[in-house]
Coordinates of C-alpha atoms and ligand atoms in Angstrom, one line a residue:
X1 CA 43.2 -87.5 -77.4
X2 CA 43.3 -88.5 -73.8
X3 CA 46.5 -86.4 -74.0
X4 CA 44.4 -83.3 -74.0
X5 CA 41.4 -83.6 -72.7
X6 CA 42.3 -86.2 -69.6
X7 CA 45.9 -85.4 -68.9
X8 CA 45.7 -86.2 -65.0
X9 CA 44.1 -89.8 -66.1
X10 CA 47.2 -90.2 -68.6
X11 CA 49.8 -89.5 -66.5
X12 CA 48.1 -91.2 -63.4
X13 CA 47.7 -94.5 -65.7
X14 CA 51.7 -93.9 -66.6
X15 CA 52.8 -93.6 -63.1
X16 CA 50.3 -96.8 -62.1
X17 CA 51.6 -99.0 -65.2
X18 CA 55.0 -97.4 -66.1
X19 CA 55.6 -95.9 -69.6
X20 CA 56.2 -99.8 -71.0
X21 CA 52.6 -100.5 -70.4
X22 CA 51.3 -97.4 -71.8
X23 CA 50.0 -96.4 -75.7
X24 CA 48.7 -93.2 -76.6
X25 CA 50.4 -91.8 -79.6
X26 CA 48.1 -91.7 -82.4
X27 CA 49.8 -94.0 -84.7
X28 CA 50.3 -97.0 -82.0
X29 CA 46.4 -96.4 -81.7
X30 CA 45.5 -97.8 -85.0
X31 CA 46.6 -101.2 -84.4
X32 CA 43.7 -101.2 -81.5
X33 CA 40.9 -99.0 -83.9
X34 CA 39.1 -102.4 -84.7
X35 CA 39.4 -106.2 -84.5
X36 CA 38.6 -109.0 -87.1
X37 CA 35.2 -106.8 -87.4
X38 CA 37.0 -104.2 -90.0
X39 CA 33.9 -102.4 -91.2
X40 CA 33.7 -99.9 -88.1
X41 CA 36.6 -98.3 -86.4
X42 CA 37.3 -96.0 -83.7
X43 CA 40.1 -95.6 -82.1
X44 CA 41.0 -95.8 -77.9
X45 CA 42.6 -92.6 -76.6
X46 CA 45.0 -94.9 -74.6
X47 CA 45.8 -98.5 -74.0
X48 CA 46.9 -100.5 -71.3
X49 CA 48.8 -103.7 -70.7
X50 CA 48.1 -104.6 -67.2
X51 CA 50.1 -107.2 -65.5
X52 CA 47.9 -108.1 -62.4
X53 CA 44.6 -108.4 -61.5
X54 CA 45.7 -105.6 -58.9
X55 CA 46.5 -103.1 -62.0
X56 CA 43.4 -103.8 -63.4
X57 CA 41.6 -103.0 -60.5
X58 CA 43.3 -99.5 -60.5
X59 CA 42.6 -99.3 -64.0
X60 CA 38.9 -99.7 -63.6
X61 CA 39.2 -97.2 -60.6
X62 CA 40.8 -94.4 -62.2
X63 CA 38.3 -95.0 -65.1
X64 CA 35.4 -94.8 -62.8
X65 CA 36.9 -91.3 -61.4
X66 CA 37.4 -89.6 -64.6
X67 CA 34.2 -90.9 -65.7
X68 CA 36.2 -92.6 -69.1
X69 CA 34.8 -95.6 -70.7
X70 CA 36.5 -98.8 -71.1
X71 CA 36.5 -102.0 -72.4
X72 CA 38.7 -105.4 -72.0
X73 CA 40.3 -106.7 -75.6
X74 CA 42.4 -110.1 -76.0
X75 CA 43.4 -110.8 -79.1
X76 CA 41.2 -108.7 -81.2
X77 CA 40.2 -111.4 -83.2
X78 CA 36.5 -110.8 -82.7
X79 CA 34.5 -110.7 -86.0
X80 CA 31.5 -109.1 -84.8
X81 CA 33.4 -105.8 -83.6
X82 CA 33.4 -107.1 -79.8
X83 CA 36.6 -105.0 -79.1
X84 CA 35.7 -101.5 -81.2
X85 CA 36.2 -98.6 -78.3
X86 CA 32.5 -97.3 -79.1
X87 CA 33.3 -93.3 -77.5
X88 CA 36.7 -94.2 -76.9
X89 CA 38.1 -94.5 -73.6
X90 CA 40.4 -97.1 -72.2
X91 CA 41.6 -100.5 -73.9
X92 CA 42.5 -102.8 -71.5
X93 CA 44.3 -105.3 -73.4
X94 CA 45.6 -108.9 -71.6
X95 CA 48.1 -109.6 -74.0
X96 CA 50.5 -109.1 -71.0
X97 CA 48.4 -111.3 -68.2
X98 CA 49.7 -114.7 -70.1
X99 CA 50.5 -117.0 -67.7
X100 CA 49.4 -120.4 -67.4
X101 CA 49.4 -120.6 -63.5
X102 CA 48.6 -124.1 -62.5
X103 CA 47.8 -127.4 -64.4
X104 CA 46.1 -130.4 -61.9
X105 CA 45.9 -133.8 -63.5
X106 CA 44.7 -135.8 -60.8
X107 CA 41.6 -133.0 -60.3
X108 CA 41.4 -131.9 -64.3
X109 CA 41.6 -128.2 -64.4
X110 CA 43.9 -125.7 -65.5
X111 CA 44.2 -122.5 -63.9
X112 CA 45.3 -119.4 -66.0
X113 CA 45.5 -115.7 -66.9
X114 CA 42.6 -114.4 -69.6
X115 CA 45.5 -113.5 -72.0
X116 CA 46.7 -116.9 -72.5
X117 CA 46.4 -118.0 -76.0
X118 CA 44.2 -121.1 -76.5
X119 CA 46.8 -123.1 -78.5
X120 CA 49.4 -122.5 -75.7
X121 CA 47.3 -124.5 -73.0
X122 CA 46.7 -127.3 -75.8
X123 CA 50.2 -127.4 -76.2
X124 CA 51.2 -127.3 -72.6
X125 CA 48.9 -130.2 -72.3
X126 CA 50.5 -132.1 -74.8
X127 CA 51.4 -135.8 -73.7
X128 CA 49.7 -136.0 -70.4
X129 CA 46.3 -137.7 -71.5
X130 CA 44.6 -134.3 -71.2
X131 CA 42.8 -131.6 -73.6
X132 CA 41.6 -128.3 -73.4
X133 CA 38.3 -129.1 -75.5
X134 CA 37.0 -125.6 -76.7
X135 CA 38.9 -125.2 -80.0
X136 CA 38.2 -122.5 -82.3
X137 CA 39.8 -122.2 -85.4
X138 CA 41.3 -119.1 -84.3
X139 CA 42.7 -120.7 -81.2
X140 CA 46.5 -120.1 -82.6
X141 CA 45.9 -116.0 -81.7
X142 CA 42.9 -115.6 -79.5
X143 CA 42.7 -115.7 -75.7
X144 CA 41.3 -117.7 -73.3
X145 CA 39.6 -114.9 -71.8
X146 CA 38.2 -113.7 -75.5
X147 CA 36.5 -116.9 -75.6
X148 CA 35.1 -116.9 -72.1
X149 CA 33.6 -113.5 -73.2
X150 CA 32.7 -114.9 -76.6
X151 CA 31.8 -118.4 -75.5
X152 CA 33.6 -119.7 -78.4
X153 CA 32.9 -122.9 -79.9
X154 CA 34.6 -124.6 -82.7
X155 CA 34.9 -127.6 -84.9
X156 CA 34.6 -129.8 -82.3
X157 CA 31.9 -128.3 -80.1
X158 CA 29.6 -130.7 -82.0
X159 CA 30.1 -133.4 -79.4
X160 CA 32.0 -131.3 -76.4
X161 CA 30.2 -128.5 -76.0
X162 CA 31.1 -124.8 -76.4
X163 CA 33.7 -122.6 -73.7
X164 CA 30.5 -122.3 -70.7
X165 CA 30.7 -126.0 -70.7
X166 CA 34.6 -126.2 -69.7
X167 CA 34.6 -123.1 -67.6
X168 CA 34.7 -124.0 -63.4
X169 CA 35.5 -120.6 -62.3
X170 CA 36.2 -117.0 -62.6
X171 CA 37.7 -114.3 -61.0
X172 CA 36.3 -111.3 -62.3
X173 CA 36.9 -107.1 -61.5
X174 CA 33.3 -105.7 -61.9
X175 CA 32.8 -102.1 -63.2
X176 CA 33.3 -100.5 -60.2
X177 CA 37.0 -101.9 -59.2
X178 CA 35.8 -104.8 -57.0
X179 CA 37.0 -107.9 -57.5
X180 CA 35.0 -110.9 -57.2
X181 CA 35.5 -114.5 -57.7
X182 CA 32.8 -117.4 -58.9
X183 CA 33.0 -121.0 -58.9
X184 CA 36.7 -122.5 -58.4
X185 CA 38.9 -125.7 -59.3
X186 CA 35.7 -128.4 -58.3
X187 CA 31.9 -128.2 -59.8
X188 CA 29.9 -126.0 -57.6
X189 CA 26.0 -125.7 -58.5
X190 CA 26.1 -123.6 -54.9
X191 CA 23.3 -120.7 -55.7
X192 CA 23.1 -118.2 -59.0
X193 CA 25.1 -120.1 -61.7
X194 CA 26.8 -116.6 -62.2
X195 CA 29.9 -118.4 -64.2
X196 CA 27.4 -119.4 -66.8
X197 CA 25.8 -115.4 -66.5
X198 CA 29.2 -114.2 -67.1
X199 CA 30.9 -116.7 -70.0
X200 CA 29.0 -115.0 -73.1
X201 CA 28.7 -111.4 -71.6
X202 CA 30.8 -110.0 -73.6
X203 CA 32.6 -108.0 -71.7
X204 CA 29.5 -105.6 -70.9
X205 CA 29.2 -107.1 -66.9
X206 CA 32.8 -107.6 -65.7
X207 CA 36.3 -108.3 -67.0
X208 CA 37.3 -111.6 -66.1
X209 CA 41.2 -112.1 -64.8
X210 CA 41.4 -115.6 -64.2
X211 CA 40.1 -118.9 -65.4
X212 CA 39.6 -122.0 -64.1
X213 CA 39.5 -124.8 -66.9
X214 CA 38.1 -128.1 -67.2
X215 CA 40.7 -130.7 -68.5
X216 CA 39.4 -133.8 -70.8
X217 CA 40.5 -137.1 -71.0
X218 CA 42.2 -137.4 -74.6
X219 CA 40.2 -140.3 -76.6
X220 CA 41.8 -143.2 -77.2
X221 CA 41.6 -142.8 -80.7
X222 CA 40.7 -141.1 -83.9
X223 CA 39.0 -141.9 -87.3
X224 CA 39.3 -138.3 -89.8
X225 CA 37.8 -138.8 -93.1
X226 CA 37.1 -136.6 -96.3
X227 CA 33.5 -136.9 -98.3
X228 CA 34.0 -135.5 -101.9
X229 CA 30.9 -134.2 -103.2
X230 CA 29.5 -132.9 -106.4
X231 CA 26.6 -131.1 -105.0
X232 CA 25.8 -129.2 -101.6
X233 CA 22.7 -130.9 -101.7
X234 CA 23.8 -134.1 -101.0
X235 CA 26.9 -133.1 -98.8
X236 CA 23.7 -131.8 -96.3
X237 CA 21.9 -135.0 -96.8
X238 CA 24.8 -136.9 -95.8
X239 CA 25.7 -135.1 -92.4
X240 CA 21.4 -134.9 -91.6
X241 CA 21.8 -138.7 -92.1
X242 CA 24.8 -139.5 -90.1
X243 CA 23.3 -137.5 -87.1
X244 CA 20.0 -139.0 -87.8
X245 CA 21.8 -142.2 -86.9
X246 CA 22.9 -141.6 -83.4
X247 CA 26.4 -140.9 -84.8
X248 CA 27.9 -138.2 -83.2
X249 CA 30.9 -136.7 -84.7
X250 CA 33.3 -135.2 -82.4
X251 CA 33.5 -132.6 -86.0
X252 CA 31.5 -132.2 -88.7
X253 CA 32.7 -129.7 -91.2
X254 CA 32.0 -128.6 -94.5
X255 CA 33.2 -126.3 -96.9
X256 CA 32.6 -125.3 -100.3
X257 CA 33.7 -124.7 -104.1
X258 CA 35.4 -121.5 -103.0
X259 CA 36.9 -122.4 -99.8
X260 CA 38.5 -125.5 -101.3
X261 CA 39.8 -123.8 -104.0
X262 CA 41.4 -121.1 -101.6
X263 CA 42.9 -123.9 -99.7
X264 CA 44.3 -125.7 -102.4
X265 CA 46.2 -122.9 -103.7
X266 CA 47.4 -122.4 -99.9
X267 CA 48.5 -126.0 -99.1
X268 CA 48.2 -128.4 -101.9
X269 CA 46.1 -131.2 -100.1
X270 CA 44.8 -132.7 -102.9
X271 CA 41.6 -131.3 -102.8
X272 CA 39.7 -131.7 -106.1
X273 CA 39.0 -128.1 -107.4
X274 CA 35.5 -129.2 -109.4
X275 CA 34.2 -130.7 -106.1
X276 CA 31.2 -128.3 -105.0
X277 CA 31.4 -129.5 -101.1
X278 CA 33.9 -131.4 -98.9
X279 CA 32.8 -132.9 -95.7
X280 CA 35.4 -133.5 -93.0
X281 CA 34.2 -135.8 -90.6
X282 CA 36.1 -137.0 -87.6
X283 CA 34.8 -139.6 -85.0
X284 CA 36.8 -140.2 -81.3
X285 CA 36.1 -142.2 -78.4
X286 CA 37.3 -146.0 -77.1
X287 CA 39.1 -148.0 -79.9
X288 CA 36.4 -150.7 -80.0
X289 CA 33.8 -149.8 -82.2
X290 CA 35.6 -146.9 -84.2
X291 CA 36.2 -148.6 -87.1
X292 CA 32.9 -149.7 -87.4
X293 CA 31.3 -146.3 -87.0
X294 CA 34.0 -144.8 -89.7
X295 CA 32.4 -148.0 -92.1
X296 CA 29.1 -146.3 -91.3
X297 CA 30.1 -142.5 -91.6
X298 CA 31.6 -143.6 -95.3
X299 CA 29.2 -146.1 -96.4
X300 CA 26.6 -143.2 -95.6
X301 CA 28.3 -140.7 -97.8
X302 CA 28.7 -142.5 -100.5
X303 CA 24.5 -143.5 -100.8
X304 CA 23.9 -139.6 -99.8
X305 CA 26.6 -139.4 -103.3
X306 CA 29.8 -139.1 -102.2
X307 CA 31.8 -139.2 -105.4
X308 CA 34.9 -139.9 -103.7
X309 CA 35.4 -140.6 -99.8
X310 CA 38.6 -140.8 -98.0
X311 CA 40.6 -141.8 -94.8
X312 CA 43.1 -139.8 -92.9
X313 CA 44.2 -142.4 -90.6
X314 CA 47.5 -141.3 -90.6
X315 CA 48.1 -139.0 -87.8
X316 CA 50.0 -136.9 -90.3
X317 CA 47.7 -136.6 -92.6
X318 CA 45.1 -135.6 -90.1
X319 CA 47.1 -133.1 -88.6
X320 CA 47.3 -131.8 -92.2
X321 CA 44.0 -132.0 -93.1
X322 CA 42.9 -129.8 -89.5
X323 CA 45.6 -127.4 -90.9
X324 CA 43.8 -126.9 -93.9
X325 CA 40.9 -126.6 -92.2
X326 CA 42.0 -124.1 -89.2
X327 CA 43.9 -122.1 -91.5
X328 CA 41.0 -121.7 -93.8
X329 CA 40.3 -118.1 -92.9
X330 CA 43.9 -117.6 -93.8
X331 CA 43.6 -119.0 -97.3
X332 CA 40.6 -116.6 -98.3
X333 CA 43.1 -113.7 -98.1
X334 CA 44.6 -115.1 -102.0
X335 CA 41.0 -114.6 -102.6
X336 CA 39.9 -110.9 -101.4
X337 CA 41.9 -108.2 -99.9
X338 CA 38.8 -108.0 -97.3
X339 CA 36.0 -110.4 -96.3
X340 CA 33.1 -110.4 -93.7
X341 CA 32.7 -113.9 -92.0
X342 CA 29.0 -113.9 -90.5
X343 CA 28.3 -116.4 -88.1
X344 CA 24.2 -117.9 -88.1
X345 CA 22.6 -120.7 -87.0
X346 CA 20.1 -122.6 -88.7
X347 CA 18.3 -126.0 -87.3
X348 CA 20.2 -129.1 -89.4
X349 CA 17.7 -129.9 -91.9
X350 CA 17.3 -126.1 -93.1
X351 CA 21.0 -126.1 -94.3
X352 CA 20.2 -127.0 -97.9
X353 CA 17.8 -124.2 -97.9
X354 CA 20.4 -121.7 -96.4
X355 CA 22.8 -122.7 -98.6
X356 CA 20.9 -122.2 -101.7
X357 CA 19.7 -118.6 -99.8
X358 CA 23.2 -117.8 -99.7
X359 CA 23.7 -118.1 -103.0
X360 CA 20.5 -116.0 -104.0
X361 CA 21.8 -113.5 -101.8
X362 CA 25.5 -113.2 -103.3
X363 CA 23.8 -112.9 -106.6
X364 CA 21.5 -110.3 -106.0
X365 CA 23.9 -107.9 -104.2
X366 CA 26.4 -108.9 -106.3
X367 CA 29.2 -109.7 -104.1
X368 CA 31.3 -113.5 -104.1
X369 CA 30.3 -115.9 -100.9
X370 CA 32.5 -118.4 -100.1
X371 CA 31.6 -121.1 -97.2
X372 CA 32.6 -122.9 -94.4
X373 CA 30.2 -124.5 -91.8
X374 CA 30.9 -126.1 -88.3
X375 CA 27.8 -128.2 -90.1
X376 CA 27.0 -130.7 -87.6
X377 CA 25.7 -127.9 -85.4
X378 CA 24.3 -126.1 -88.1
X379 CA 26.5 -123.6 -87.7
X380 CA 27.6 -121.5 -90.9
X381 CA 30.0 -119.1 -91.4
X382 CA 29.2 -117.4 -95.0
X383 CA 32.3 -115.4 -96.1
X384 CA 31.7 -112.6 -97.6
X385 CA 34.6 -111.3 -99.8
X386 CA 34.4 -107.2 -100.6
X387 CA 37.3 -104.3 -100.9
X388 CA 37.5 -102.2 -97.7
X389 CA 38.4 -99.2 -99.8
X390 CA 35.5 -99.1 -102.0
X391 CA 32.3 -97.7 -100.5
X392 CA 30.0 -99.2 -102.6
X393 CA 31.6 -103.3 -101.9
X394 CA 31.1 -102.7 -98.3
X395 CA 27.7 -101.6 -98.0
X396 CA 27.1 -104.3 -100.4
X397 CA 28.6 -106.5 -98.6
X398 CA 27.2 -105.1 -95.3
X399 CA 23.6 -105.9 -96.7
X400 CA 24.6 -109.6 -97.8
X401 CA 25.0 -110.2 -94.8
X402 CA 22.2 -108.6 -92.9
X403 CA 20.3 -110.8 -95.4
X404 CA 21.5 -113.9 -95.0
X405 CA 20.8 -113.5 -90.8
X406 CA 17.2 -112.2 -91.9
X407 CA 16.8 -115.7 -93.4
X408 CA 18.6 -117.7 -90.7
X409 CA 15.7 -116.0 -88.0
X410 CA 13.5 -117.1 -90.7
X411 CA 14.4 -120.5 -90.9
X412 CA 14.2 -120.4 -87.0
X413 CA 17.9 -120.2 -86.1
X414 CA 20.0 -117.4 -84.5
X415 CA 22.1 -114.7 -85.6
X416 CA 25.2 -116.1 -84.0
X417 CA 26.4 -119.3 -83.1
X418 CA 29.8 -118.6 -81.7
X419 CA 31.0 -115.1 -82.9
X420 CA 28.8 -113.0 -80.3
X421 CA 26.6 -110.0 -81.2
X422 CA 29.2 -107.2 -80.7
X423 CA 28.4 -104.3 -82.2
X424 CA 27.6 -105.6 -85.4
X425 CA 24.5 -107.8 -84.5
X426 CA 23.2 -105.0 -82.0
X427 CA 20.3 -104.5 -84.3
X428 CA 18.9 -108.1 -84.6
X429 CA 18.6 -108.6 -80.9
X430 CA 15.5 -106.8 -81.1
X431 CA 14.5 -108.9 -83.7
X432 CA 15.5 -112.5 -81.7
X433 CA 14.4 -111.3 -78.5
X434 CA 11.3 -109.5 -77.4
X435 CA 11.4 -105.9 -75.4
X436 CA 10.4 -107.9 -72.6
X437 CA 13.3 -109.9 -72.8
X438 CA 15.2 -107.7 -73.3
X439 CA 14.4 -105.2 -70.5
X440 CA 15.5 -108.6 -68.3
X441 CA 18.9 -108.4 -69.8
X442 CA 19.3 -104.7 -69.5
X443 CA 18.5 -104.8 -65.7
X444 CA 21.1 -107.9 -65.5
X445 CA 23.4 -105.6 -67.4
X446 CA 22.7 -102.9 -64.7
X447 CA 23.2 -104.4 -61.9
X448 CA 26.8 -105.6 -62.5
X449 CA 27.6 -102.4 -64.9
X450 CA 25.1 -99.1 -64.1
X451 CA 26.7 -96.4 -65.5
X452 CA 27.3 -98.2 -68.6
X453 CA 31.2 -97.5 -68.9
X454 CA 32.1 -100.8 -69.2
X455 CA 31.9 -101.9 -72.9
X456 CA 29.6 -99.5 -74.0
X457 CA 27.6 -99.7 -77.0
X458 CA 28.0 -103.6 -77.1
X459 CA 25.4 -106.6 -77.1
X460 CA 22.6 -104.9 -76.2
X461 CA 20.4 -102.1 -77.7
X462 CA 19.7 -99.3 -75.7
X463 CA 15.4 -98.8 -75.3
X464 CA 14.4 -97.8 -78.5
X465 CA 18.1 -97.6 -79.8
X466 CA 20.1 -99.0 -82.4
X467 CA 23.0 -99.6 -79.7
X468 CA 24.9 -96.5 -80.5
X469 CA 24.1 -94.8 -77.8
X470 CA 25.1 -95.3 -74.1
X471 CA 24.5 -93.7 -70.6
X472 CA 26.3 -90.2 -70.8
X473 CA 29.2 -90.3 -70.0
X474 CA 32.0 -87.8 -70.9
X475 CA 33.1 -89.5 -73.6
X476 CA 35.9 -88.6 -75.6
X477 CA 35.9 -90.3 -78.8
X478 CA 32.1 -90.5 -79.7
X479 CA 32.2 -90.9 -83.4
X480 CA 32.6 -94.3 -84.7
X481 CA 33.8 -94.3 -88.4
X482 CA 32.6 -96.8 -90.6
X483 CA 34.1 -97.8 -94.0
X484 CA 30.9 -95.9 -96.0
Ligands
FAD501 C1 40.2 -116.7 -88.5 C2 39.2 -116.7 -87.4 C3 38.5 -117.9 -87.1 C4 37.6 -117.9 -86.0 N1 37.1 -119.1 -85.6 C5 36.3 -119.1 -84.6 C6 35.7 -120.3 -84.1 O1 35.9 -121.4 -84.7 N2 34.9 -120.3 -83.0 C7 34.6 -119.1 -82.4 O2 33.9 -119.2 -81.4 N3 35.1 -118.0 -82.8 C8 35.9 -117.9 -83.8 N4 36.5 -116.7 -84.2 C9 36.1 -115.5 -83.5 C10 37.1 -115.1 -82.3 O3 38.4 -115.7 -82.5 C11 36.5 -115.5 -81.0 O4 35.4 -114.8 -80.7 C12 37.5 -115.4 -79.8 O5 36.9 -116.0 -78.6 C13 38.0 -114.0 -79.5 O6 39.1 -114.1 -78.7 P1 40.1 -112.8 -78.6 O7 41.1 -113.1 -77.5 O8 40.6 -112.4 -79.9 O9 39.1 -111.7 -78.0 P2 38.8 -110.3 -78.5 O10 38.5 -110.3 -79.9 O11 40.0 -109.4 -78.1 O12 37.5 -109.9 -77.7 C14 36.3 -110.5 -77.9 C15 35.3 -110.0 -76.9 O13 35.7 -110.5 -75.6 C16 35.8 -109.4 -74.7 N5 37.0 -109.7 -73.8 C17 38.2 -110.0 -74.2 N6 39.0 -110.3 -73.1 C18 38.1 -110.2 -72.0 C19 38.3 -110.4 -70.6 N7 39.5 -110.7 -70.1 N8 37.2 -110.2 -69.8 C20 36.0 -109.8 -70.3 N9 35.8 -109.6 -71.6 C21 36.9 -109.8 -72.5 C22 36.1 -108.2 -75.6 O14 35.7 -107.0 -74.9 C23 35.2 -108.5 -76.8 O15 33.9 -108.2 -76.5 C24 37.4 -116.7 -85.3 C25 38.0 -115.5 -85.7 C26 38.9 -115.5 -86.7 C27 39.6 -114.2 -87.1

């Protein structure tokens, strides 16, 4: 523990924060040993809940002087292990910096704090004509500064774009305690576009303290269907040939045999449990012309096979049918007491192929996938369901998944579409990327954080290195435990 081996950082850190904004008793440490990423752990050897950007700054200071590394967390809802403490350190964690600080109609941004939740801003906004448009499904817990890090997308980043495209500025503390400041409340293309370097970092090249928020005109109206389908086949066919038309969804979402039956159980939509796929399909814009493009949407389901289509004009019943689908991560806990949710991309077309990949894979290392897909974007989110406490499901699990990204590089996609490579990806970057490449980002990396103590171990692979290693510094928690 810190306790020991750093007790001038401890109780420097205490009188900075005060005792209320302090963990470092073993057992409030679990909480923090991992985030939605449960497959490694390692615990911080203290926390913090700063309150100002002014605290954090002192934070990073001390951490620099006792050479202790450290790492920014939100919400811990990362599933790619973004927030494990690789060698311990200090967790800086924003739950306390929650303040939505300024919200401008007339010039469309928001201002506010990294640990505002993203719901909270979507409710704030409720009523004025305004969105927040990034929306992940997780946007009821995580923070706006998790998804700046992330550069979350969501159902909806289809047609709007994921978090880099709604991002106008930053105020940032680098690794060293200096605080700098990019971009603002008005577009600015002025030099470096270092607010797109940072949204996506991770966390490796600066800890970001404020945001400043595009706001979106709410559309005038909505059209939320269902397509019922009897095969994945022809669920993919359907969404290839709505695209393929020029039609674009603000979502486009599908989910499978095991999802829906999940979800049933949870929320009794009416979802019929023999149905292999179920497309959700909403379109927004102006009024005129919505009704015509849902006629399209529907009529092109049902010649792709739809069995069964239906509308969710209702506003109710499309607020009930995004709960179903939000909450859907939720619902898989009646299924599994743990699951793995991997994150690949995979260009449109190859998603019957993935599809049918997934369900070689799940078969030969005998473990249960279920699915859900932000499938417009050929995004998919293969769940993998396992039991944390026995060895032999993890690692089976573990090598699903490795398996099912293999193929999505194969089919010339990506290893992540919106979860980030945390810790868990480290090793495909040097499959994506070429050293090369990767030497650019590495210098990038060094020049905002060279003595590696922020975020260590994260995103990028050290030379030659599985990304377990870092710079040495003293570190005081080196092991990281994984469920094996
Ligand atoms: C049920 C469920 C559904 C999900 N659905 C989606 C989805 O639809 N789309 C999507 O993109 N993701 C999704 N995710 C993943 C996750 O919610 C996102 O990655 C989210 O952005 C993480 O936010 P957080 O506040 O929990 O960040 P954390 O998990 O706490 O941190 C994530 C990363 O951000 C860094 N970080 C946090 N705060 C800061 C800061 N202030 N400055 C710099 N770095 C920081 C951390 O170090 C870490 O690397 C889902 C997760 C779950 C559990």
């Amino acid at each position: 523990m810190i306790a020991l081996r750093f007790p001038a950082l401890l109780t420097e850190l205490r009188r900075l924060l005060g005792d209320a904004n302090i963990l470092a008793d073993h057992a409030e440490l679990v909480v923090y040993e991992c985030d939605g990423f449960v497959v490694e752990k390692n615990s911080p050897d203290v926390v913090c809940f700063p309150r100002s950007t002014a605290d954090v700054q002192k934070i990073v200071t001390l951490c620099n002087e006792y050479d202790v590394p450290f790492l920014p967390r939100g919400a811990g809802t990362s599933l790619a292990g973004g927030c494990l403490p690789v060698g311990g350190g200090v967790m800086i964690v924003f739950t306390r910096m929650r303040e939505i600080e300024e919200i401008n109609l007339r010039d469309r941004f928001a201002v506010v704090q990294p640990g505002v939740v993203n719901v909270w801003l979507t409710n704030a906004l409720k009523g004025t004509g305004f969105h927040y448009a990034p929306d992940p499904s997780s946007q009821g817990a995580c923070t706006i500064g998790g998804n700046v890090a992330t550069n979350s997308g969501g159902p909806h980043t289809l047609k709007y774009g994921v978090t880099v495209n709604h991002v106008l500025g930053l105020e940032a503390v680098l690794s060293d305690g200096s605080l700098v400041r990019f971009g603002g409340p008005v577009e600015d293309f002025l030099g470096p576009d270092l607010v797109g370097l940072l949204v996506g970092s991770e966390g490796t090249l600066a800890i970001v303290t404020k945001i400043w928020v595009r706001l979106t005109r709410d559309p005038q109206g909505y059209r939320t269907m269902l397509g019922i389908f009897d095969s994945v086949d022809d669920a993919t066919a359907a969404i290839s040939e709505i695209i393929g038309q020029g039609i674009v969804p603000a979502a486009l979402e599908m989910m499978d045999q095991g999802i829906i039956t999940a979800l049933e159980q949870a929320f009794h939509f009416g979802f019929p449990l023999d149905a292999q796929a179920v497309l959700l399909i909403e379109l927004d814009g102006l009024e005129a012309g919505l009704d015509e493009q849902r006629d399209r949407v529907l009529e092109i389901c049902k010649r792709s096979g739809a069995r069964e289509v239906r509308r969710a004009d209702d506003p109710k019943e499309r607020l009930k049918l995004w709960k179903c689908r939000k909450q859907a991560f939720g619902a898989i806990g009646r299924l599994s007491p743990s699951y793995c949710t991997q994150d690949g991309v995979v260009p449109r077309t190859k998603l019957p192929h993935i599809f049918r990949a997934i369900i070689a894979i799940g078969e030969k290392f005998g473990v249960r996938i279920v699915n859900v897909f932000h499938a417009g974007d050929g995004n998919i989110h293969p769940i993998i369901l396992f039991d944390e406490r026995d060895a032999a499901q993890v690692r089976k699990a573990l090598d699903a998944g490795h398996a099912i990204l293999e193929e999505c590089i194969a089919c010339g996609g990506s290893v992540t579409g919106e979860h980030g490579i945390g810790v868990e990806k480290i090793e495909f970057m040097s499959k994506l990327f070429t050293p090369d490449d990767l030497a650019v980002m590495r210098r990038v990396r060094d020049c905002f954080n060279p003595e590696s103590r922020l975020s260590p171990g994260k995103l990028l692979p050290t030379a030659g290195g599985c990304g377990m290693e870092h710079k040495p510094t003293v570190q005081s928690k080196p092991g990281r435990r994984a469920a094996l």
